Amino acid sequence: MHAVGAEQVEEAVADCVAALGTVTDRDWTGVRAGRLDWDCRKTAAHIADDLIAYAGRLAGRSASGYLPFTISLDEDTDNAGVLRTIEATGALLAAAIRTTPRAVRAFHPYPFRHANREGFAAMGVAEVLLHTHDVAEGTGIAYEPPAELASFALTRIFPQVRPGPTPWRTLLWATGRGDLPGREPVTGWHWSNNPVLRSERLTLEGVTPATAADLSLAGDGGYEWVGGATAEGTREGAGIMVKQYEEGLFHPEWGMYVLVRRDDDRAVGAMGFHGVPDGDGRVEIGYDLVVGARGHGYATEALRTLSRWALEQDGVRTVAAVVDHGNVPSQQVVDRAGFTRVFEDVEQISYELRG
């Protein structure tokens, strides 16, 4: 399957080199890079350091921490040499993204201590765009990258940032580098890779705004689905998530999770919460399997895992599920997962699992 992100890393690096290549004849060492405490030289070198670090973690399948290496430029490296190093390390990250299997996750601290290849691509793009901006600001040149690159980063690692007037202005605001009308200045921030939970046979992968948008438009979301396509309920749920993102109400932990079989990396369905827990500590859950994956206990297994996780979170006391009267298989799923019937009318049955 196509490795999304490699081309975006290459485009971001090319844009960086083109912009900063116009000022390589200037002194970068004695000039502060935008709002950073670093000078322009150190900031540009940091871009290369991040790119090779991300490539190393992906290629090495680093699971528990940073790799014990960093880049050290020769003392006589000029500014053009720094840019050549950015080009080389960007190519290495793009290659690592293309050659890393979709399901692989490697260490990154924010916020769940891991990221997949698409997450590393988004982080690499963000580092290149933002620090190119910092150096450009320090050297007094105008810089604005393609809107698609800023959007690529926002919809993958800034899921809780409500879209603004333009992707680039929104990304600058989200990282404390600019202002947006009607929004308070950002003084502290970090990006957020998608959450992942594991059950006996499945990996529950949290959906990003980018994935939700693709699924809502009948795309595959970057997954190979049993039977070749998602279920209708998954597309509808993804559409709801897109609206939440547009309204600034997207919370990745309390959104949708795609259920992926670990033995063949194929998606069997989706499960997720209708929103964040309410004031009484109650959260509602829903799910949907593709037809070809039903009857194997996947829904029960995933429901137990996701419900247990929810009840372990601070303030959550009840996980609820509502099932149609005629949907007997779904009723059996919630029964096997330990839910109790609490109310029913002529159309639906309400279930609860309490902590």
mmCIF file of C-alpha atoms in Angstrom:
data_model
loop_
_atom_site.group_PDB
_atom_site.id
_atom_site.type_symbol
_atom_site.label_atom_id
_atom_site.label_comp_id
_atom_site.label_asym_id
_atom_site.label_seq_id
_atom_site.Cartn_x
_atom_site.Cartn_y
_atom_site.Cartn_z
ATOM 1 C CA MET A 1 0.000 0.000 0.000
ATOM 2 C CA HIS A 2 1.197 3.505 -0.830
ATOM 3 C CA ALA A 3 3.253 5.046 1.988
ATOM 4 C CA VAL A 4 1.648 8.434 2.544
ATOM 5 C CA GLY A 5 4.099 11.083 3.694
ATOM 6 C CA ALA A 6 7.330 10.434 1.801
ATOM 7 C CA GLU A 7 6.461 12.824 -1.014
ATOM 8 C CA GLN A 8 5.372 15.483 1.477
ATOM 9 C CA VAL A 9 8.712 15.260 3.308
ATOM 10 C CA GLU A 10 10.568 15.637 0.019
ATOM 11 C CA GLU A 11 8.428 18.615 -0.993
ATOM 12 C CA ALA A 12 8.913 20.329 2.371
ATOM 13 C CA VAL A 13 12.691 19.862 2.192
ATOM 14 C CA ALA A 14 12.841 21.161 -1.384
ATOM 15 C CA ASP A 15 10.798 24.209 -0.352
ATOM 16 C CA CYS A 16 13.127 24.828 2.604
ATOM 17 C CA VAL A 17 16.280 24.591 0.495
ATOM 18 C CA ALA A 18 14.824 26.872 -2.180
ATOM 19 C CA ALA A 19 13.872 29.526 0.377
ATOM 20 C CA LEU A 20 17.020 29.473 2.513
ATOM 21 C CA GLY A 21 19.265 29.018 -0.484
ATOM 22 C CA THR A 22 18.697 32.707 -1.249
ATOM 23 C CA VAL A 23 20.442 33.771 1.975
ATOM 24 C CA THR A 24 23.377 31.368 2.282
ATOM 25 C CA ASP A 25 25.777 34.286 1.811
ATOM 26 C CA ARG A 26 24.635 35.865 5.092
ATOM 27 C CA ASP A 27 25.860 35.302 8.644
ATOM 28 C CA TRP A 28 23.508 32.747 10.260
ATOM 29 C CA THR A 29 25.507 32.336 13.456
ATOM 30 C CA GLY A 30 24.990 35.807 14.870
ATOM 31 C CA VAL A 31 21.299 36.106 14.009
ATOM 32 C CA ARG A 32 18.463 34.902 16.210
ATOM 33 C CA ALA A 33 15.952 32.614 14.458
ATOM 34 C CA GLY A 34 12.559 34.264 14.844
ATOM 35 C CA ARG A 35 11.151 33.824 18.343
ATOM 36 C CA LEU A 36 13.558 31.019 19.238
ATOM 37 C CA ASP A 37 16.547 31.341 21.543
ATOM 38 C CA TRP A 38 18.691 29.630 18.892
ATOM 39 C CA ASP A 39 20.560 31.381 16.110
ATOM 40 C CA CYS A 40 19.749 30.643 12.472
ATOM 41 C CA ARG A 41 22.707 28.288 12.038
ATOM 42 C CA LYS A 42 21.736 26.099 14.991
ATOM 43 C CA THR A 43 18.087 26.105 13.909
ATOM 44 C CA ALA A 44 18.934 24.960 10.382
ATOM 45 C CA ALA A 45 21.195 22.223 11.745
ATOM 46 C CA HIS A 46 18.367 21.164 14.054
ATOM 47 C CA ILE A 47 16.177 20.486 11.008
ATOM 48 C CA ALA A 48 18.712 17.961 9.729
ATOM 49 C CA ASP A 49 19.096 16.451 13.192
ATOM 50 C CA ASP A 50 15.350 15.862 13.521
ATOM 51 C CA LEU A 51 15.042 14.356 10.051
ATOM 52 C CA ILE A 52 17.819 11.815 10.619
ATOM 53 C CA ALA A 53 16.507 11.026 14.119
ATOM 54 C CA TYR A 54 13.042 10.240 12.734
ATOM 55 C CA ALA A 55 14.531 8.163 9.924
ATOM 56 C CA GLY A 56 16.673 6.245 12.402
ATOM 57 C CA ARG A 57 13.802 5.446 14.727
ATOM 58 C CA LEU A 58 11.620 4.215 11.890
ATOM 59 C CA ALA A 59 14.353 2.195 10.209
ATOM 60 C CA GLY A 60 15.578 0.758 13.503
ATOM 61 C CA ARG A 61 12.056 0.059 14.807
ATOM 62 C CA SER A 62 13.042 1.823 18.020
ATOM 63 C CA ALA A 63 10.374 0.905 20.561
ATOM 64 C CA SER A 64 11.383 2.376 23.896
ATOM 65 C CA GLY A 65 13.426 5.537 23.501
ATOM 66 C CA TYR A 66 15.642 7.828 21.483
ATOM 67 C CA LEU A 67 18.531 6.346 19.538
ATOM 68 C CA PRO A 68 21.981 7.247 20.943
ATOM 69 C CA PHE A 69 23.227 9.404 18.085
ATOM 70 C CA THR A 70 22.967 12.924 16.749
ATOM 71 C CA ILE A 71 24.333 14.940 13.829
ATOM 72 C CA SER A 72 27.515 16.941 14.261
ATOM 73 C CA LEU A 73 28.473 19.230 11.391
ATOM 74 C CA ASP A 74 32.129 19.809 10.585
ATOM 75 C CA GLU A 75 33.385 23.144 11.888
ATOM 76 C CA ASP A 76 34.091 24.456 8.403
ATOM 77 C CA THR A 77 30.604 23.598 7.060
ATOM 78 C CA ASP A 78 29.171 26.658 5.378
ATOM 79 C CA ASN A 79 25.479 27.533 5.112
ATOM 80 C CA ALA A 80 25.161 25.818 1.740
ATOM 81 C CA GLY A 81 26.605 22.691 3.356
ATOM 82 C CA VAL A 82 23.934 22.811 6.038
ATOM 83 C CA LEU A 83 21.272 22.866 3.328
ATOM 84 C CA ARG A 84 22.885 19.903 1.553
ATOM 85 C CA THR A 85 22.721 18.037 4.857
ATOM 86 C CA ILE A 86 19.018 18.856 5.175
ATOM 87 C CA GLU A 87 18.494 17.500 1.659
ATOM 88 C CA ALA A 88 20.321 14.258 2.485
ATOM 89 C CA THR A 89 18.582 13.653 5.825
ATOM 90 C CA GLY A 90 15.218 14.481 4.277
ATOM 91 C CA ALA A 91 15.872 11.857 1.584
ATOM 92 C CA LEU A 92 16.716 9.328 4.296
ATOM 93 C CA LEU A 93 13.464 10.011 6.152
ATOM 94 C CA ALA A 94 11.471 9.719 2.912
ATOM 95 C CA ALA A 95 13.176 6.386 2.190
ATOM 96 C CA ALA A 96 12.452 5.125 5.705
ATOM 97 C CA ILE A 97 8.778 6.052 5.301
ATOM 98 C CA ARG A 98 8.552 4.206 1.976
ATOM 99 C CA THR A 99 10.210 1.042 3.306
ATOM 100 C CA THR A 100 8.535 0.827 6.713
ATOM 101 C CA PRO A 101 5.435 -1.422 6.893
ATOM 102 C CA ARG A 102 2.179 0.370 7.635
ATOM 103 C CA ALA A 103 1.639 -1.263 11.034
ATOM 104 C CA VAL A 104 5.088 -0.441 12.458
ATOM 105 C CA ARG A 105 5.234 2.118 15.239
ATOM 106 C CA ALA A 106 8.417 3.571 16.694
ATOM 107 C CA PHE A 107 9.179 5.683 19.748
ATOM 108 C CA HIS A 108 8.088 9.282 20.056
ATOM 109 C CA PRO A 109 7.134 10.844 23.397
ATOM 110 C CA TYR A 110 4.048 12.883 22.409
ATOM 111 C CA PRO A 111 1.652 11.873 23.744
ATOM 112 C CA PHE A 112 1.409 8.067 23.627
ATOM 113 C CA ARG A 113 5.116 7.221 23.214
ATOM 114 C CA HIS A 114 4.848 5.957 19.647
ATOM 115 C CA ALA A 115 4.068 7.025 16.087
ATOM 116 C CA ASN A 116 3.585 5.283 12.737
ATOM 117 C CA ARG A 117 5.292 6.177 9.457
ATOM 118 C CA GLU A 118 2.620 8.758 8.605
ATOM 119 C CA GLY A 119 3.047 10.382 12.002
ATOM 120 C CA PHE A 120 6.816 10.618 11.526
ATOM 121 C CA ALA A 121 6.221 12.110 8.092
ATOM 122 C CA ALA A 122 3.914 14.751 9.563
ATOM 123 C CA MET A 123 6.413 15.535 12.320
ATOM 124 C CA GLY A 124 9.202 15.815 9.770
ATOM 125 C CA VAL A 125 7.131 18.156 7.600
ATOM 126 C CA ALA A 126 6.223 20.290 10.616
ATOM 127 C CA GLU A 127 9.853 20.572 11.751
ATOM 128 C CA VAL A 128 10.986 21.615 8.266
ATOM 129 C CA LEU A 129 8.225 24.166 7.693
ATOM 130 C CA LEU A 130 8.349 25.767 11.126
ATOM 131 C CA HIS A 131 12.105 26.048 11.437
ATOM 132 C CA THR A 132 12.448 27.276 7.868
ATOM 133 C CA HIS A 133 10.020 30.001 8.931
ATOM 134 C CA ASP A 134 12.181 30.751 11.977
ATOM 135 C CA VAL A 135 15.351 31.106 9.909
ATOM 136 C CA ALA A 136 13.535 33.129 7.261
ATOM 137 C CA GLU A 137 12.198 35.475 9.919
ATOM 138 C CA GLY A 138 15.673 35.845 11.394
ATOM 139 C CA THR A 139 17.241 36.653 8.042
ATOM 140 C CA GLY A 140 14.426 38.975 7.018
ATOM 141 C CA ILE A 141 12.991 37.117 4.035
ATOM 142 C CA ALA A 142 9.370 36.221 3.299
ATOM 143 C CA TYR A 143 8.404 32.558 3.555
ATOM 144 C CA GLU A 144 5.115 30.733 3.099
ATOM 145 C CA PRO A 145 5.075 27.034 2.202
ATOM 146 C CA PRO A 146 2.381 25.323 0.112
ATOM 147 C CA ALA A 147 -0.919 25.198 2.004
ATOM 148 C CA GLU A 148 -1.164 21.448 1.396
ATOM 149 C CA LEU A 149 1.973 20.811 3.444
ATOM 150 C CA ALA A 150 0.714 22.798 6.431
ATOM 151 C CA SER A 151 -2.624 20.984 6.176
ATOM 152 C CA PHE A 152 -0.817 17.628 6.025
ATOM 153 C CA ALA A 153 0.778 18.324 9.402
ATOM 154 C CA LEU A 154 -2.334 19.826 11.009
ATOM 155 C CA THR A 155 -4.670 16.950 10.121
ATOM 156 C CA ARG A 156 -2.294 14.300 11.452
ATOM 157 C CA ILE A 157 -0.523 15.631 14.527
ATOM 158 C CA PHE A 158 -2.650 18.635 15.582
ATOM 159 C CA PRO A 159 -6.069 16.934 15.794
ATOM 160 C CA GLN A 160 -7.453 19.229 18.488
ATOM 161 C CA VAL A 161 -6.611 22.441 16.627
ATOM 162 C CA ARG A 162 -9.706 23.880 14.967
ATOM 163 C CA PRO A 163 -9.020 24.855 11.342
ATOM 164 C CA GLY A 164 -8.402 28.564 10.851
ATOM 165 C CA PRO A 165 -8.449 30.981 7.920
ATOM 166 C CA THR A 166 -5.522 29.217 6.202
ATOM 167 C CA PRO A 167 -3.567 26.073 7.127
ATOM 168 C CA TRP A 168 -0.249 27.946 7.351
ATOM 169 C CA ARG A 169 -1.533 30.700 9.625
ATOM 170 C CA THR A 170 -3.230 28.057 11.758
ATOM 171 C CA LEU A 171 -0.018 26.046 12.076
ATOM 172 C CA LEU A 172 1.941 29.153 13.059
ATOM 173 C CA TRP A 173 -0.654 30.038 15.696
ATOM 174 C CA ALA A 174 -0.787 26.463 17.034
ATOM 175 C CA THR A 175 2.969 26.519 17.612
ATOM 176 C CA GLY A 176 3.164 29.944 19.238
ATOM 177 C CA ARG A 177 4.457 31.734 16.151
ATOM 178 C CA GLY A 178 1.504 33.907 15.216
ATOM 179 C CA ASP A 179 -1.927 35.210 16.107
ATOM 180 C CA LEU A 180 -5.417 34.298 14.916
ATOM 181 C CA PRO A 181 -8.472 36.536 15.322
ATOM 182 C CA GLY A 182 -10.625 35.434 18.234
ATOM 183 C CA ARG A 183 -8.091 33.005 19.669
ATOM 184 C CA GLU A 184 -5.793 33.381 22.631
ATOM 185 C CA PRO A 185 -2.041 33.281 21.927
ATOM 186 C CA VAL A 186 -0.439 29.852 22.346
ATOM 187 C CA THR A 187 2.335 29.793 24.947
ATOM 188 C CA GLY A 188 2.800 26.050 25.358
ATOM 189 C CA TRP A 189 2.148 23.256 22.891
ATOM 190 C CA HIS A 190 3.086 19.856 21.524
ATOM 191 C CA TRP A 191 1.689 17.814 18.712
ATOM 192 C CA SER A 192 -0.299 14.624 19.208
ATOM 193 C CA ASN A 193 0.137 11.332 17.369
ATOM 194 C CA ASN A 194 -2.825 8.974 17.254
ATOM 195 C CA PRO A 195 -3.583 6.593 20.149
ATOM 196 C CA VAL A 196 -3.318 2.808 19.764
ATOM 197 C CA LEU A 197 -4.709 0.002 21.933
ATOM 198 C CA ARG A 198 -4.114 -3.738 21.627
ATOM 199 C CA SER A 199 -6.348 -6.716 22.299
ATOM 200 C CA GLU A 200 -5.605 -10.410 21.833
ATOM 201 C CA ARG A 201 -5.820 -10.391 18.030
ATOM 202 C CA LEU A 202 -6.461 -6.775 17.105
ATOM 203 C CA THR A 203 -4.805 -3.389 17.095
ATOM 204 C CA LEU A 204 -7.232 -0.531 17.714
ATOM 205 C CA GLU A 205 -5.776 2.442 15.845
ATOM 206 C CA GLY A 206 -7.075 5.915 16.652
ATOM 207 C CA VAL A 207 -8.322 7.803 13.600
ATOM 208 C CA THR A 208 -6.774 11.168 12.690
ATOM 209 C CA PRO A 209 -8.757 13.990 11.042
ATOM 210 C CA ALA A 210 -7.015 13.133 7.755
ATOM 211 C CA THR A 211 -8.106 9.491 7.974
ATOM 212 C CA ALA A 212 -11.631 10.469 9.001
ATOM 213 C CA ALA A 213 -11.954 12.770 6.000
ATOM 214 C CA ASP A 214 -10.872 10.008 3.614
ATOM 215 C CA LEU A 215 -13.159 7.404 5.185
ATOM 216 C CA SER A 216 -16.126 9.786 5.117
ATOM 217 C CA LEU A 217 -15.694 10.129 1.337
ATOM 218 C CA ALA A 218 -15.728 6.339 0.817
ATOM 219 C CA GLY A 219 -11.921 6.092 0.778
ATOM 220 C CA ASP A 220 -9.990 3.324 2.497
ATOM 221 C CA GLY A 221 -8.313 5.607 5.072
ATOM 222 C CA GLY A 222 -4.961 4.003 4.303
ATOM 223 C CA TYR A 223 -6.132 0.511 5.301
ATOM 224 C CA GLU A 224 -6.728 -2.731 3.430
ATOM 225 C CA TRP A 225 -10.248 -3.777 4.417
ATOM 226 C CA VAL A 226 -11.608 -7.280 4.618
ATOM 227 C CA GLY A 227 -14.050 -7.471 1.721
ATOM 228 C CA GLY A 228 -12.451 -4.480 0.007
ATOM 229 C CA ALA A 229 -14.423 -1.615 1.538
ATOM 230 C CA THR A 230 -15.533 -0.056 4.826
ATOM 231 C CA ALA A 231 -19.008 -0.537 6.258
ATOM 232 C CA GLU A 232 -21.595 2.221 5.933
ATOM 233 C CA GLY A 233 -21.604 2.888 9.668
ATOM 234 C CA THR A 234 -17.863 3.526 9.599
ATOM 235 C CA ARG A 235 -18.259 6.146 6.865
ATOM 236 C CA GLU A 236 -21.053 7.842 8.800
ATOM 237 C CA GLY A 237 -19.023 7.866 12.018
ATOM 238 C CA ALA A 238 -16.030 9.290 10.165
ATOM 239 C CA GLY A 239 -18.230 12.073 8.812
ATOM 240 C CA ILE A 240 -19.255 12.971 12.362
ATOM 241 C CA MET A 241 -15.581 13.108 13.336
ATOM 242 C CA VAL A 242 -14.834 15.478 10.463
ATOM 243 C CA LYS A 243 -17.528 17.847 11.748
ATOM 244 C CA GLN A 244 -16.085 17.618 15.275
ATOM 245 C CA TYR A 245 -12.654 18.526 13.910
ATOM 246 C CA GLU A 246 -14.036 21.502 11.997
ATOM 247 C CA GLU A 247 -15.736 22.720 15.187
ATOM 248 C CA GLY A 248 -12.646 22.236 17.374
ATOM 249 C CA LEU A 249 -14.260 19.370 19.308
ATOM 250 C CA PHE A 250 -12.048 16.529 18.097
ATOM 251 C CA HIS A 251 -10.423 14.504 20.886
ATOM 252 C CA PRO A 252 -8.395 11.594 19.461
ATOM 253 C CA GLU A 253 -8.730 9.319 22.499
ATOM 254 C CA TRP A 254 -12.513 9.746 22.479
ATOM 255 C CA GLY A 255 -13.001 9.325 18.753
ATOM 256 C CA MET A 256 -13.020 6.393 16.347
ATOM 257 C CA TYR A 257 -10.629 3.459 16.268
ATOM 258 C CA VAL A 258 -10.075 1.224 13.241
ATOM 259 C CA LEU A 259 -9.885 -2.454 14.207
ATOM 260 C CA VAL A 260 -6.938 -4.119 12.462
ATOM 261 C CA ARG A 261 -6.089 -7.825 12.544
ATOM 262 C CA ARG A 262 -2.462 -8.201 13.478
ATOM 263 C CA ASP A 263 -1.926 -11.485 11.637
ATOM 264 C CA ASP A 264 -2.552 -9.941 8.195
ATOM 265 C CA ASP A 265 -2.808 -6.147 8.836
ATOM 266 C CA ARG A 266 -6.330 -5.999 7.392
ATOM 267 C CA ALA A 267 -9.065 -3.806 8.849
ATOM 268 C CA VAL A 268 -12.210 -5.586 10.023
ATOM 269 C CA GLY A 269 -14.284 -2.650 11.266
ATOM 270 C CA ALA A 270 -14.361 0.413 13.481
ATOM 271 C CA MET A 271 -15.364 1.230 17.036
ATOM 272 C CA GLY A 272 -15.432 4.466 18.929
ATOM 273 C CA PHE A 273 -17.009 6.946 21.257
ATOM 274 C CA HIS A 274 -19.733 9.421 20.339
ATOM 275 C CA GLY A 275 -17.858 12.144 22.193
ATOM 276 C CA VAL A 276 -16.009 12.915 25.401
ATOM 277 C CA PRO A 277 -17.490 11.722 28.719
ATOM 278 C CA ASP A 278 -20.297 13.919 30.024
ATOM 279 C CA GLY A 279 -20.503 15.595 33.417
ATOM 280 C CA ASP A 280 -21.741 12.382 35.028
ATOM 281 C CA GLY A 281 -18.790 10.374 33.760
ATOM 282 C CA ARG A 282 -20.836 8.621 31.084
ATOM 283 C CA VAL A 283 -19.564 7.938 27.565
ATOM 284 C CA GLU A 284 -21.382 6.172 24.730
ATOM 285 C CA ILE A 285 -19.713 3.696 22.413
ATOM 286 C CA GLY A 286 -20.642 2.348 18.970
ATOM 287 C CA TYR A 287 -19.152 -0.106 16.494
ATOM 288 C CA ASP A 288 -19.433 -1.564 13.020
ATOM 289 C CA LEU A 289 -17.795 -4.592 11.353
ATOM 290 C CA VAL A 290 -17.526 -5.355 7.654
ATOM 291 C CA VAL A 291 -19.671 -8.332 6.674
ATOM 292 C CA GLY A 292 -16.746 -10.622 5.916
ATOM 293 C CA ALA A 293 -15.304 -10.210 9.423
ATOM 294 C CA ARG A 294 -18.434 -10.952 11.425
ATOM 295 C CA GLY A 295 -18.889 -14.078 13.505
ATOM 296 C CA HIS A 296 -15.293 -14.293 14.732
ATOM 297 C CA GLY A 297 -15.614 -12.454 18.048
ATOM 298 C CA TYR A 298 -13.736 -9.342 16.897
ATOM 299 C CA ALA A 299 -16.402 -6.905 18.047
ATOM 300 C CA THR A 300 -16.637 -8.471 21.510
ATOM 301 C CA GLU A 301 -12.857 -8.481 21.881
ATOM 302 C CA ALA A 302 -12.529 -4.849 20.823
ATOM 303 C CA LEU A 303 -15.477 -3.728 22.959
ATOM 304 C CA ARG A 304 -13.962 -5.278 26.058
ATOM 305 C CA THR A 305 -10.624 -3.592 25.352
ATOM 306 C CA LEU A 306 -11.973 -0.133 24.579
ATOM 307 C CA SER A 307 -14.506 -0.185 27.443
ATOM 308 C CA ARG A 308 -11.869 -1.283 29.942
ATOM 309 C CA TRP A 309 -9.586 1.517 28.759
ATOM 310 C CA ALA A 310 -12.384 4.086 29.093
ATOM 311 C CA LEU A 311 -13.261 3.027 32.642
ATOM 312 C CA GLU A 312 -9.610 3.420 33.637
ATOM 313 C CA GLN A 313 -9.663 7.123 32.720
ATOM 314 C CA ASP A 314 -10.197 9.723 35.431
ATOM 315 C CA GLY A 315 -13.828 10.554 36.077
ATOM 316 C CA VAL A 316 -15.337 7.893 33.801
ATOM 317 C CA ARG A 317 -17.910 5.750 35.572
ATOM 318 C CA THR A 318 -20.151 4.366 32.823
ATOM 319 C CA VAL A 319 -19.780 3.145 29.254
ATOM 320 C CA ALA A 320 -23.106 3.014 27.424
ATOM 321 C CA ALA A 321 -24.251 1.335 24.208
ATOM 322 C CA VAL A 322 -27.571 1.576 22.398
ATOM 323 C CA VAL A 323 -28.640 -1.302 20.127
ATOM 324 C CA ASP A 324 -31.657 -1.672 17.836
ATOM 325 C CA HIS A 325 -34.210 -4.300 18.886
ATOM 326 C CA GLY A 326 -33.775 -6.175 15.641
ATOM 327 C CA ASN A 327 -29.982 -6.318 15.830
ATOM 328 C CA VAL A 328 -29.603 -9.578 17.747
ATOM 329 C CA PRO A 329 -25.898 -10.144 16.887
ATOM 330 C CA SER A 330 -25.020 -6.721 18.315
ATOM 331 C CA GLN A 331 -27.036 -7.462 21.448
ATOM 332 C CA GLN A 332 -25.009 -10.633 21.884
ATOM 333 C CA VAL A 333 -21.783 -8.636 21.524
ATOM 334 C CA VAL A 334 -22.609 -6.260 24.380
ATOM 335 C CA ASP A 335 -23.887 -9.131 26.507
ATOM 336 C CA ARG A 336 -20.631 -11.062 26.060
ATOM 337 C CA ALA A 337 -18.641 -7.894 26.822
ATOM 338 C CA GLY A 338 -20.322 -7.665 30.229
ATOM 339 C CA PHE A 339 -22.840 -4.885 29.606
ATOM 340 C CA THR A 340 -26.199 -4.867 31.404
ATOM 341 C CA ARG A 341 -29.587 -3.875 29.980
ATOM 342 C CA VAL A 342 -30.862 -0.771 31.734
ATOM 343 C CA PHE A 343 -33.720 0.463 29.518
ATOM 344 C CA GLU A 344 -35.603 -0.400 26.372
ATOM 345 C CA ASP A 345 -38.403 0.979 24.257
ATOM 346 C CA VAL A 346 -40.090 -0.251 21.099
ATOM 347 C CA GLU A 347 -37.052 0.536 18.952
ATOM 348 C CA GLN A 348 -33.867 0.304 21.019
ATOM 349 C CA ILE A 349 -32.216 -1.279 24.033
ATOM 350 C CA SER A 350 -29.820 0.684 26.236
ATOM 351 C CA TYR A 351 -26.887 -1.044 27.905
ATOM 352 C CA GLU A 352 -24.321 0.079 30.458
ATOM 353 C CA LEU A 353 -21.010 -1.144 31.792
ATOM 354 C CA ARG A 354 -20.001 0.444 35.083
ATOM 355 C CA GLY A 355 -16.557 0.828 36.581
#
